[in-house]
PDB file of C-alpha atoms in Angstrom:
ATOM      1  CA  UNK X1157      10.185  14.499  17.072  1.00 97.00           C
ATOM      2  CA  UNK X1158       8.603  12.685  19.996  1.00 98.00           C
ATOM      3  CA  UNK X1159       8.727   8.874  20.161  1.00 98.00           C
ATOM      4  CA  UNK X1160       5.660   7.458  21.922  1.00 99.00           C
ATOM      5  CA  UNK X1161       5.197   3.822  22.911  1.00 98.00           C
ATOM      6  CA  UNK X1162       2.106   3.912  25.157  1.00 98.00           C
ATOM      7  CA  UNK X1163      -1.532   4.543  24.330  1.00 98.00           C
ATOM      8  CA  UNK X1164      -2.063   6.917  27.253  1.00 98.00           C
ATOM      9  CA  UNK X1165       0.772   9.194  26.146  1.00 99.00           C
ATOM     10  CA  UNK X1166      -0.398   9.100  22.535  1.00 99.00           C
ATOM     11  CA  UNK X1167      -3.978  10.004  23.430  1.00 98.00           C
ATOM     12  CA  UNK X1168      -2.837  12.820  25.699  1.00 99.00           C
ATOM     13  CA  UNK X1169      -0.769  14.285  22.861  1.00 99.00           C
ATOM     14  CA  UNK X1170      -3.610  13.950  20.344  1.00 99.00           C
ATOM     15  CA  UNK X1171      -6.040  15.555  22.799  1.00 98.00           C
ATOM     16  CA  UNK X1172      -3.697  18.514  23.276  1.00 98.00           C
ATOM     17  CA  UNK X1173      -3.523  19.050  19.518  1.00 99.00           C
ATOM     18  CA  UNK X1174      -7.262  18.739  18.997  1.00 98.00           C
ATOM     19  CA  UNK X1175      -7.996  21.091  21.888  1.00 98.00           C
ATOM     20  CA  UNK X1176      -5.769  23.609  20.126  1.00 98.00           C
ATOM     21  CA  UNK X1177      -7.797  23.138  16.934  1.00 98.00           C
ATOM     22  CA  UNK X1178      -4.980  21.399  15.058  1.00 99.00           C
ATOM     23  CA  UNK X1179      -5.602  18.919  12.238  1.00 99.00           C
ATOM     24  CA  UNK X1180      -3.915  15.521  12.660  1.00 99.00           C
ATOM     25  CA  UNK X1181      -2.446  13.509   9.787  1.00 99.00           C
ATOM     26  CA  UNK X1182      -1.434   9.864  10.028  1.00 99.00           C
ATOM     27  CA  UNK X1183       0.873   7.555   8.066  1.00 99.00           C
ATOM     28  CA  UNK X1184       0.850   3.873   9.145  1.00 98.00           C
ATOM     29  CA  UNK X1185       3.982   1.878   8.253  1.00 97.00           C
ATOM     30  CA  UNK X1186       5.763  -1.336   9.135  1.00 95.00           C
ATOM     31  CA  UNK X1187       9.128   0.395   9.292  1.00 94.00           C
ATOM     32  CA  UNK X1188      12.197  -0.312   7.142  1.00 93.00           C
ATOM     33  CA  UNK X1189      11.497   3.108   5.684  1.00 96.00           C
ATOM     34  CA  UNK X1190      12.668   4.421   2.316  1.00 94.00           C
ATOM     35  CA  UNK X1191      12.091   7.554   0.245  1.00 95.00           C
ATOM     36  CA  UNK X1192       8.627   6.365  -0.760  1.00 95.00           C
ATOM     37  CA  UNK X1193       7.512   6.312   2.874  1.00 96.00           C
ATOM     38  CA  UNK X1194       8.953   9.767   3.469  1.00 97.00           C
ATOM     39  CA  UNK X1195       6.950  11.079   0.507  1.00 96.00           C
ATOM     40  CA  UNK X1196       3.813   9.925   2.355  1.00 98.00           C
ATOM     41  CA  UNK X1197       4.898  11.998   5.348  1.00 98.00           C
ATOM     42  CA  UNK X1198       5.354  14.999   3.070  1.00 97.00           C
ATOM     43  CA  UNK X1199       1.829  14.507   1.690  1.00 96.00           C
ATOM     44  CA  UNK X1200       0.431  14.316   5.222  1.00 98.00           C
ATOM     45  CA  UNK X1201       2.193  17.556   6.176  1.00 98.00           C
ATOM     46  CA  UNK X1202       0.487  19.310   3.267  1.00 97.00           C
ATOM     47  CA  UNK X1203      -2.944  18.353   4.602  1.00 96.00           C
ATOM     48  CA  UNK X1204      -2.487  18.487   8.381  1.00 98.00           C
ATOM     49  CA  UNK X1205      -0.950  20.609  11.117  1.00 99.00           C
ATOM     50  CA  UNK X1206       0.594  17.660  12.955  1.00 99.00           C
ATOM     51  CA  UNK X1207       1.719  14.282  11.616  1.00 99.00           C
ATOM     52  CA  UNK X1208       1.900  10.926  13.392  1.00 99.00           C
ATOM     53  CA  UNK X1209       3.759   8.012  11.799  1.00 99.00           C
ATOM     54  CA  UNK X1210       3.366   4.531  13.245  1.00 99.00           C
ATOM     55  CA  UNK X1211       5.963   1.785  12.950  1.00 98.00           C
ATOM     56  CA  UNK X1212       4.478  -1.617  13.734  1.00 97.00           C
ATOM     57  CA  UNK X1213       5.279  -4.947  12.102  1.00 93.00           C
ATOM     58  CA  UNK X1214       1.814  -6.460  12.164  1.00 92.00           C
ATOM     59  CA  UNK X1215       1.874 -10.232  12.786  1.00 91.00           C
ATOM     60  CA  UNK X1216      -1.802 -10.578  11.869  1.00 89.00           C
ATOM     61  CA  UNK X1217      -1.191  -9.842   8.188  1.00 89.00           C
ATOM     62  CA  UNK X1218       1.568 -12.432   7.753  1.00 85.00           C
ATOM     63  CA  UNK X1219       0.526 -15.806   6.367  1.00 79.00           C
ATOM     64  CA  UNK X1220       1.856 -19.185   7.537  1.00 73.00           C
ATOM     65  CA  UNK X1221       4.325 -19.309   4.628  1.00 68.00           C
ATOM     66  CA  UNK X1222       5.580 -15.756   5.262  1.00 74.00           C
ATOM     67  CA  UNK X1223       8.443 -15.329   7.714  1.00 73.00           C
ATOM     68  CA  UNK X1224       7.480 -12.628  10.205  1.00 82.00           C
ATOM     69  CA  UNK X1225      10.798 -12.977  12.029  1.00 80.00           C
ATOM     70  CA  UNK X1226      12.788 -12.142   8.899  1.00 78.00           C
ATOM     71  CA  UNK X1227      10.964  -8.872   8.226  1.00 83.00           C
ATOM     72  CA  UNK X1228      13.630  -6.120   8.532  1.00 84.00           C
ATOM     73  CA  UNK X1229      13.547  -4.054  11.724  1.00 90.00           C
ATOM     74  CA  UNK X1230      15.500  -0.815  11.233  1.00 92.00           C
ATOM     75  CA  UNK X1231      14.171   1.308  14.072  1.00 95.00           C
ATOM     76  CA  UNK X1232      17.193   3.557  14.600  1.00 96.00           C
ATOM     77  CA  UNK X1233      17.429   4.391  10.896  1.00 97.00           C
ATOM     78  CA  UNK X1234      13.660   4.932  10.764  1.00 97.00           C
ATOM     79  CA  UNK X1235      13.898   7.418  13.635  1.00 98.00           C
ATOM     80  CA  UNK X1236      16.618   9.345  11.810  1.00 98.00           C
ATOM     81  CA  UNK X1237      14.623   9.513   8.576  1.00 98.00           C
ATOM     82  CA  UNK X1238      11.372  10.539  10.250  1.00 98.00           C
ATOM     83  CA  UNK X1239      13.114  13.149  12.375  1.00 98.00           C
ATOM     84  CA  UNK X1240      14.763  14.611   9.264  1.00 98.00           C
ATOM     85  CA  UNK X1241      11.318  14.735   7.631  1.00 98.00           C
ATOM     86  CA  UNK X1242      10.056  16.775  10.610  1.00 97.00           C
ATOM     87  CA  UNK X1243       7.532  14.193  11.741  1.00 98.00           C
ATOM     88  CA  UNK X1244       5.831  15.299  14.963  1.00 99.00           C
ATOM     89  CA  UNK X1245       5.251  11.908  16.606  1.00 99.00           C
ATOM     90  CA  UNK X1246       6.554   8.417  15.924  1.00 99.00           C
ATOM     91  CA  UNK X1247       4.154   5.913  17.483  1.00 99.00           C
ATOM     92  CA  UNK X1248       5.994   2.656  18.181  1.00 98.00           C
ATOM     93  CA  UNK X1249       3.560   0.236  19.849  1.00 98.00           C
ATOM     94  CA  UNK X1250       4.461  -3.255  20.995  1.00 96.00           C
ATOM     95  CA  UNK X1251       2.637  -6.405  19.923  1.00 95.00           C
ATOM     96  CA  UNK X1252       1.325  -6.668  23.496  1.00 96.00           C
ATOM     97  CA  UNK X1253      -0.213  -3.199  23.223  1.00 96.00           C
ATOM     98  CA  UNK X1254      -1.809  -3.877  19.853  1.00 96.00           C
ATOM     99  CA  UNK X1255      -2.976  -7.421  20.619  1.00 95.00           C
ATOM    100  CA  UNK X1256      -3.313  -7.860  24.396  1.00 94.00           C
ATOM    101  CA  UNK X1257      -5.534 -10.921  23.824  1.00 91.00           C
ATOM    102  CA  UNK X1258      -3.277 -12.385  21.170  1.00 89.00           C
ATOM    103  CA  UNK X1259      -4.535 -13.092  17.667  1.00 83.00           C
ATOM    104  CA  UNK X1260      -7.888 -14.441  18.906  1.00 79.00           C
ATOM    105  CA  UNK X1261      -9.540 -11.047  19.064  1.00 84.00           C
ATOM    106  CA  UNK X1262     -12.247  -9.171  17.167  1.00 90.00           C
ATOM    107  CA  UNK X1263     -11.304  -8.718  13.518  1.00 90.00           C
ATOM    108  CA  UNK X1264     -12.413  -6.327  10.806  1.00 92.00           C
ATOM    109  CA  UNK X1265     -13.208  -8.082   7.528  1.00 90.00           C
ATOM    110  CA  UNK X1266     -13.877  -6.323   4.231  1.00 86.00           C
ATOM    111  CA  UNK X1267     -16.175  -8.101   1.706  1.00 85.00           C
ATOM    112  CA  UNK X1268     -14.528 -10.801  -0.380  1.00 84.00           C
ATOM    113  CA  UNK X1269     -15.164  -9.076  -3.710  1.00 85.00           C
ATOM    114  CA  UNK X1270     -12.299  -6.740  -2.730  1.00 85.00           C
ATOM    115  CA  UNK X1271     -10.110  -9.162  -0.797  1.00 84.00           C
ATOM    116  CA  UNK X1272     -10.609 -12.587  -2.381  1.00 86.00           C
ATOM    117  CA  UNK X1273      -8.677 -11.871  -5.577  1.00 90.00           C
ATOM    118  CA  UNK X1274      -5.216 -10.738  -6.667  1.00 93.00           C
ATOM    119  CA  UNK X1275      -3.162 -10.280  -3.460  1.00 90.00           C
ATOM    120  CA  UNK X1276      -5.942 -11.791  -1.382  1.00 88.00           C
ATOM    121  CA  UNK X1277      -5.965 -14.944  -3.493  1.00 88.00           C
ATOM    122  CA  UNK X1278      -2.245 -15.522  -2.986  1.00 81.00           C
ATOM    123  CA  UNK X1279      -2.162 -14.353   0.652  1.00 84.00           C
ATOM    124  CA  UNK X1280      -5.295 -15.691   2.422  1.00 82.00           C
ATOM    125  CA  UNK X1281      -6.229 -13.688   5.518  1.00 84.00           C
ATOM    126  CA  UNK X1282      -3.764 -10.920   4.693  1.00 89.00           C
ATOM    127  CA  UNK X1283      -6.320  -8.166   4.273  1.00 92.00           C
ATOM    128  CA  UNK X1284      -8.213  -9.104   7.439  1.00 92.00           C
ATOM    129  CA  UNK X1285      -4.949  -8.480   9.260  1.00 92.00           C
ATOM    130  CA  UNK X1286      -4.479  -5.170   7.460  1.00 95.00           C
ATOM    131  CA  UNK X1287      -7.982  -3.845   8.105  1.00 96.00           C
ATOM    132  CA  UNK X1288      -7.918  -4.938  11.735  1.00 95.00           C
ATOM    133  CA  UNK X1289      -4.623  -3.236  12.550  1.00 96.00           C
ATOM    134  CA  UNK X1290      -5.487  -0.099  10.573  1.00 98.00           C
ATOM    135  CA  UNK X1291      -8.818   0.180  12.395  1.00 98.00           C
ATOM    136  CA  UNK X1292      -7.050  -0.137  15.752  1.00 97.00           C
ATOM    137  CA  UNK X1293      -4.474   2.464  14.762  1.00 98.00           C
ATOM    138  CA  UNK X1294      -7.208   4.812  13.530  1.00 99.00           C
ATOM    139  CA  UNK X1295      -8.957   4.451  16.898  1.00 98.00           C
ATOM    140  CA  UNK X1296      -5.712   5.154  18.738  1.00 98.00           C
ATOM    141  CA  UNK X1297      -4.470   8.084  16.653  1.00 99.00           C
ATOM    142  CA  UNK X1298      -7.898   9.530  15.742  1.00 98.00           C
ATOM    143  CA  UNK X1299      -6.539  11.280  12.639  1.00 99.00           C
ATOM    144  CA  UNK X1300      -8.402  13.727  10.461  1.00 99.00           C
ATOM    145  CA  UNK X1301      -6.519  12.502   7.385  1.00 99.00           C
ATOM    146  CA  UNK X1302      -4.504   9.365   6.654  1.00 99.00           C
ATOM    147  CA  UNK X1303      -2.111   8.865   3.755  1.00 99.00           C
ATOM    148  CA  UNK X1304      -1.637   5.611   1.855  1.00 98.00           C
ATOM    149  CA  UNK X1305       0.493   4.985  -1.216  1.00 97.00           C
ATOM    150  CA  UNK X1306      -0.874   4.003  -4.616  1.00 97.00           C
ATOM    151  CA  UNK X1307       1.723   1.224  -4.939  1.00 96.00           C
ATOM    152  CA  UNK X1308      -0.263  -1.130  -2.691  1.00 96.00           C
ATOM    153  CA  UNK X1309      -3.344  -0.393  -4.770  1.00 97.00           C
ATOM    154  CA  UNK X1310      -5.597  -3.202  -3.612  1.00 96.00           C
ATOM    155  CA  UNK X1311      -4.828  -2.373   0.014  1.00 96.00           C
ATOM    156  CA  UNK X1312      -5.685   1.264  -0.711  1.00 97.00           C
ATOM    157  CA  UNK X1313      -9.100   0.318  -2.130  1.00 96.00           C
ATOM    158  CA  UNK X1314      -9.762  -2.020   0.796  1.00 96.00           C
ATOM    159  CA  UNK X1315      -9.000   0.774   3.284  1.00 97.00           C
ATOM    160  CA  UNK X1316     -11.152   3.281   1.375  1.00 97.00           C
ATOM    161  CA  UNK X1317     -14.048   0.828   1.337  1.00 95.00           C
ATOM    162  CA  UNK X1318     -13.702   0.128   5.056  1.00 97.00           C
ATOM    163  CA  UNK X1319     -13.616   3.830   5.961  1.00 98.00           C
ATOM    164  CA  UNK X1320     -16.709   4.500   3.852  1.00 97.00           C
ATOM    165  CA  UNK X1321     -18.674   1.454   5.024  1.00 96.00           C
ATOM    166  CA  UNK X1322     -17.966   2.081   8.720  1.00 96.00           C
ATOM    167  CA  UNK X1323     -18.531   5.857   8.457  1.00 98.00           C
ATOM    168  CA  UNK X1324     -15.100   6.639   9.867  1.00 98.00           C
ATOM    169  CA  UNK X1325     -14.557  10.430  10.042  1.00 98.00           C
ATOM    170  CA  UNK X1326     -11.226  10.195   8.223  1.00 99.00           C
ATOM    171  CA  UNK X1327     -10.179  11.480   4.809  1.00 98.00           C
ATOM    172  CA  UNK X1328      -7.984   9.009   2.928  1.00 98.00           C
ATOM    173  CA  UNK X1329      -5.325  10.666   0.772  1.00 98.00           C
ATOM    174  CA  UNK X1330      -3.620   8.728  -2.013  1.00 97.00           C
ATOM    175  CA  UNK X1331       0.052   9.470  -2.620  1.00 97.00           C
ATOM    176  CA  UNK X1332       1.433   8.586  -6.073  1.00 96.00           C
ATOM    177  CA  UNK X1333       3.958   5.798  -6.495  1.00 97.00           C
ATOM    178  CA  UNK X1334       7.497   6.878  -5.722  1.00 95.00           C
ATOM    179  CA  UNK X1335       9.893   5.650  -8.384  1.00 96.00           C
ATOM    180  CA  UNK X1336      13.622   5.378  -8.869  1.00 96.00           C
ATOM    181  CA  UNK X1337      15.144   7.216 -11.824  1.00 96.00           C
ATOM    182  CA  UNK X1338      14.731   4.119 -14.019  1.00 97.00           C
ATOM    183  CA  UNK X1339      11.045   3.746 -13.159  1.00 97.00           C
ATOM    184  CA  UNK X1340      11.261   0.976 -10.570  1.00 98.00           C
ATOM    185  CA  UNK X1341       8.658   1.486  -7.854  1.00 97.00           C
ATOM    186  CA  UNK X1342      10.309   2.198  -4.505  1.00 96.00           C
ATOM    187  CA  UNK X1343       9.941  -0.744  -2.155  1.00 93.00           C
ATOM    188  CA  UNK X1344      11.604  -2.270   0.883  1.00 88.00           C
ATOM    189  CA  UNK X1345      11.900  -5.450  -1.180  1.00 87.00           C
ATOM    190  CA  UNK X1346      14.271  -3.802  -3.656  1.00 92.00           C
ATOM    191  CA  UNK X1347      17.174  -4.116  -1.221  1.00 88.00           C
ATOM    192  CA  UNK X1348      17.116  -7.894  -1.682  1.00 89.00           C
ATOM    193  CA  UNK X1349      17.696  -7.720  -5.445  1.00 95.00           C
ATOM    194  CA  UNK X1350      21.090  -8.758  -6.778  1.00 96.00           C
ATOM    195  CA  UNK X1351      22.866  -6.445  -9.213  1.00 97.00           C
ATOM    196  CA  UNK X1352      21.618  -8.538 -12.137  1.00 97.00           C
ATOM    197  CA  UNK X1353      18.057  -8.642 -10.799  1.00 98.00           C
ATOM    198  CA  UNK X1354      18.119  -4.884 -10.247  1.00 98.00           C
ATOM    199  CA  UNK X1355      18.781  -4.456 -13.972  1.00 98.00           C
ATOM    200  CA  UNK X1356      15.722  -6.552 -14.811  1.00 98.00           C
ATOM    201  CA  UNK X1357      13.337  -5.045 -12.231  1.00 98.00           C
ATOM    202  CA  UNK X1358      12.512  -1.749 -14.067  1.00 98.00           C
ATOM    203  CA  UNK X1359      11.177  -3.776 -17.005  1.00 99.00           C
ATOM    204  CA  UNK X1360       8.010  -4.348 -14.985  1.00 99.00           C
ATOM    205  CA  UNK X1361       7.074  -0.682 -15.316  1.00 99.00           C
ATOM    206  CA  UNK X1362       8.062  -0.687 -19.006  1.00 98.00           C
ATOM    207  CA  UNK X1363       5.801  -3.649 -19.793  1.00 99.00           C
ATOM    208  CA  UNK X1364       2.883  -2.147 -17.871  1.00 99.00           C
ATOM    209  CA  UNK X1365       3.321   1.108 -19.766  1.00 98.00           C
ATOM    210  CA  UNK X1366       3.197  -0.809 -23.051  1.00 98.00           C
ATOM    211  CA  UNK X1367      -0.041  -2.446 -21.936  1.00 98.00           C
ATOM    212  CA  UNK X1368      -1.489   0.927 -20.936  1.00 97.00           C
ATOM    213  CA  UNK X1369      -0.613   2.416 -24.328  1.00 97.00           C
ATOM    214  CA  UNK X1370      -2.280  -0.507 -26.091  1.00 96.00           C
ATOM    215  CA  UNK X1371      -5.465   0.057 -24.093  1.00 94.00           C
ATOM    216  CA  UNK X1372      -5.448   3.778 -24.788  1.00 91.00           C
ATOM    217  CA  UNK X1373      -4.984   3.116 -28.503  1.00 91.00           C
ATOM    218  CA  UNK X1374      -8.240   1.163 -28.556  1.00 89.00           C
ATOM    219  CA  UNK X1375      -7.168  -2.448 -28.019  1.00 93.00           C
ATOM    220  CA  UNK X1376      -9.702  -3.802 -25.531  1.00 91.00           C
ATOM    221  CA  UNK X1377      -8.828  -7.501 -25.837  1.00 94.00           C
ATOM    222  CA  UNK X1378      -7.741  -7.625 -22.219  1.00 95.00           C
ATOM    223  CA  UNK X1379      -7.086 -11.353 -22.032  1.00 95.00           C
ATOM    224  CA  UNK X1380      -4.653 -11.179 -24.945  1.00 97.00           C
ATOM    225  CA  UNK X1381      -2.971  -8.047 -23.591  1.00 97.00           C
ATOM    226  CA  UNK X1382      -2.499  -9.608 -20.152  1.00 98.00           C
ATOM    227  CA  UNK X1383      -1.080 -12.807 -21.658  1.00 98.00           C
ATOM    228  CA  UNK X1384       1.321 -10.821 -23.834  1.00 98.00           C
ATOM    229  CA  UNK X1385       2.500  -8.787 -20.842  1.00 99.00           C
ATOM    230  CA  UNK X1386       3.197 -11.950 -18.847  1.00 99.00           C
ATOM    231  CA  UNK X1387       5.170 -13.424 -21.742  1.00 99.00           C
ATOM    232  CA  UNK X1388       7.170 -10.199 -22.065  1.00 99.00           C
ATOM    233  CA  UNK X1389       8.030 -10.172 -18.360  1.00 99.00           C
ATOM    234  CA  UNK X1390       9.247 -13.762 -18.460  1.00 99.00           C
ATOM    235  CA  UNK X1391      11.254 -13.004 -21.596  1.00 98.00           C
ATOM    236  CA  UNK X1392      12.851 -10.012 -19.851  1.00 98.00           C
ATOM    237  CA  UNK X1393      14.178 -12.277 -17.112  1.00 98.00           C
ATOM    238  CA  UNK X1394      11.547 -12.374 -14.360  1.00 98.00           C
ATOM    239  CA  UNK X1395      11.400 -15.755 -12.650  1.00 98.00           C
ATOM    240  CA  UNK X1396       7.606 -15.843 -12.342  1.00 98.00           C
ATOM    241  CA  UNK X1397       4.564 -13.629 -12.720  1.00 98.00           C
ATOM    242  CA  UNK X1398       1.797 -13.941 -10.137  1.00 96.00           C
ATOM    243  CA  UNK X1399      -0.612 -11.850 -12.185  1.00 97.00           C
ATOM    244  CA  UNK X1400      -1.085  -9.018 -14.639  1.00 98.00           C
ATOM    245  CA  UNK X1401      -4.700  -7.848 -14.431  1.00 97.00           C
ATOM    246  CA  UNK X1402      -6.681  -5.003 -15.961  1.00 97.00           C
ATOM    247  CA  UNK X1403      -9.613  -4.289 -13.640  1.00 96.00           C
ATOM    248  CA  UNK X1404     -12.075  -1.611 -12.606  1.00 94.00           C
ATOM    249  CA  UNK X1405     -10.151   1.029 -10.675  1.00 94.00           C
ATOM    250  CA  UNK X1406     -12.627   1.232  -7.801  1.00 91.00           C
ATOM    251  CA  UNK X1407     -14.141  -2.224  -7.408  1.00 91.00           C
ATOM    252  CA  UNK X1408     -11.228  -4.288  -8.824  1.00 94.00           C
ATOM    253  CA  UNK X1409     -13.662  -6.286 -10.952  1.00 93.00           C
ATOM    254  CA  UNK X1410     -12.657  -7.914 -14.235  1.00 92.00           C
ATOM    255  CA  UNK X1411     -14.382  -6.279 -17.197  1.00 91.00           C
ATOM    256  CA  UNK X1412     -15.638  -7.330 -20.616  1.00 91.00           C
ATOM    257  CA  UNK X1413     -14.278  -5.788 -23.807  1.00 90.00           C
ATOM    258  CA  UNK X1414     -17.435  -3.694 -24.129  1.00 90.00           C
ATOM    259  CA  UNK X1415     -17.077  -2.417 -20.567  1.00 90.00           C
ATOM    260  CA  UNK X1416     -13.420  -1.595 -21.220  1.00 90.00           C
ATOM    261  CA  UNK X1417     -14.366   0.438 -24.285  1.00 88.00           C
ATOM    262  CA  UNK X1418     -17.051   2.299 -22.337  1.00 87.00           C
ATOM    263  CA  UNK X1419     -14.709   3.119 -19.482  1.00 86.00           C
ATOM    264  CA  UNK X1420     -11.915   4.294 -21.760  1.00 85.00           C
ATOM    265  CA  UNK X1421     -14.336   6.902 -23.094  1.00 83.00           C
ATOM    266  CA  UNK X1422     -14.602   8.420 -19.603  1.00 79.00           C
ATOM    267  CA  UNK X1423     -12.353  11.236 -18.425  1.00 70.00           C
ATOM    268  CA  UNK X1424     -11.829  10.071 -14.837  1.00 67.00           C
ATOM    269  CA  UNK X1425      -9.472   7.260 -13.721  1.00 69.00           C
ATOM    270  CA  UNK X1426     -11.480   4.166 -14.526  1.00 91.00           C
ATOM    271  CA  UNK X1427      -9.091   1.248 -15.059  1.00 95.00           C
ATOM    272  CA  UNK X1428      -6.010   0.033 -13.260  1.00 97.00           C
ATOM    273  CA  UNK X1429      -3.350  -2.417 -14.400  1.00 98.00           C
ATOM    274  CA  UNK X1430      -2.118  -4.436 -11.415  1.00 98.00           C
ATOM    275  CA  UNK X1431       0.902  -6.707 -11.534  1.00 98.00           C
ATOM    276  CA  UNK X1432       3.181  -8.786  -9.346  1.00 97.00           C
ATOM    277  CA  UNK X1433       6.347 -10.330 -10.753  1.00 98.00           C
ATOM    278  CA  UNK X1434       9.078 -12.256  -8.962  1.00 97.00           C
ATOM    279  CA  UNK X1435      12.841 -11.994  -9.055  1.00 97.00           C
ATOM    280  CA  UNK X1436      14.407 -14.575  -6.791  1.00 94.00           C
ATOM    281  CA  UNK X1437      12.695 -14.276  -3.408  1.00 89.00           C
ATOM    282  CA  UNK X1438      11.418 -10.746  -4.099  1.00 92.00           C
ATOM    283  CA  UNK X1439       7.800 -10.046  -5.085  1.00 93.00           C
ATOM    284  CA  UNK X1440       7.667  -6.758  -6.975  1.00 97.00           C
ATOM    285  CA  UNK X1441       4.321  -4.936  -7.084  1.00 97.00           C
ATOM    286  CA  UNK X1442       3.413  -2.175  -9.509  1.00 98.00           C
ATOM    287  CA  UNK X1443       0.360  -0.624 -11.095  1.00 98.00           C
ATOM    288  CA  UNK X1444      -0.733   2.021 -13.565  1.00 98.00           C
ATOM    289  CA  UNK X1445      -4.000   3.951 -13.557  1.00 95.00           C
ATOM    290  CA  UNK X1446      -5.590   4.472 -16.976  1.00 92.00           C
ATOM    291  CA  UNK X1447      -7.170   7.842 -17.921  1.00 75.00           C
TER     292      UNK X1447
END
């Protein structure tokens, strides 16, 4: 595996591959890698001849109440994991390379109907930081395909919308949520859970599954189902619940009972249950697609 830190070297490598007719896959990350990230690399390898993984802790997507300095940097371990996964290039840009003008630069903003709710409501400006850095990385790597995980579902839909709206010649591939044996979604945040909290954490997936089963059985009273799920999570030992929301799988819009019933009659994925629950200082995200 080659570690590249400059744009000139990266572009030279990409040009060599493209001249040879090779398809380039890309997986953007912020490092602190776990098995879920490596599964994204595996997905990219299935769809491309060469795979680039970026590790960049993006300051633009951190809010004023979020501690950028405390975000784990585990570069040496990340290199070992990516090398073992047979990644072709690890792109490790500096903040100076990504933002030579500082934060006061051109930004990419996706419409508020996708970014002003759920995660966007609790983390103002977060998605502008995500779309800006992903656009820059896309321009640098020039991939044919890029892989994003389903776990950060709202981010996935924001990226898909941006790629479509800006006519970017990139295919976005969705990798399913990687889970531990007890159902807990793999996340860098899991390492901060105490032993007692780790016992509670898998209940998030259990409660979401119960909600999904209720929907599939014909219960379309979404407000009541969401309220029940929140009560169950608090009863199971979660400290707080930011949201449990049943929304349209593509547009993330809230739906009426009639719309829910109509969508459940479809055969394609049409609804998604999104949730964030807190244990101590850890925010745990999870989601389930319906149908």
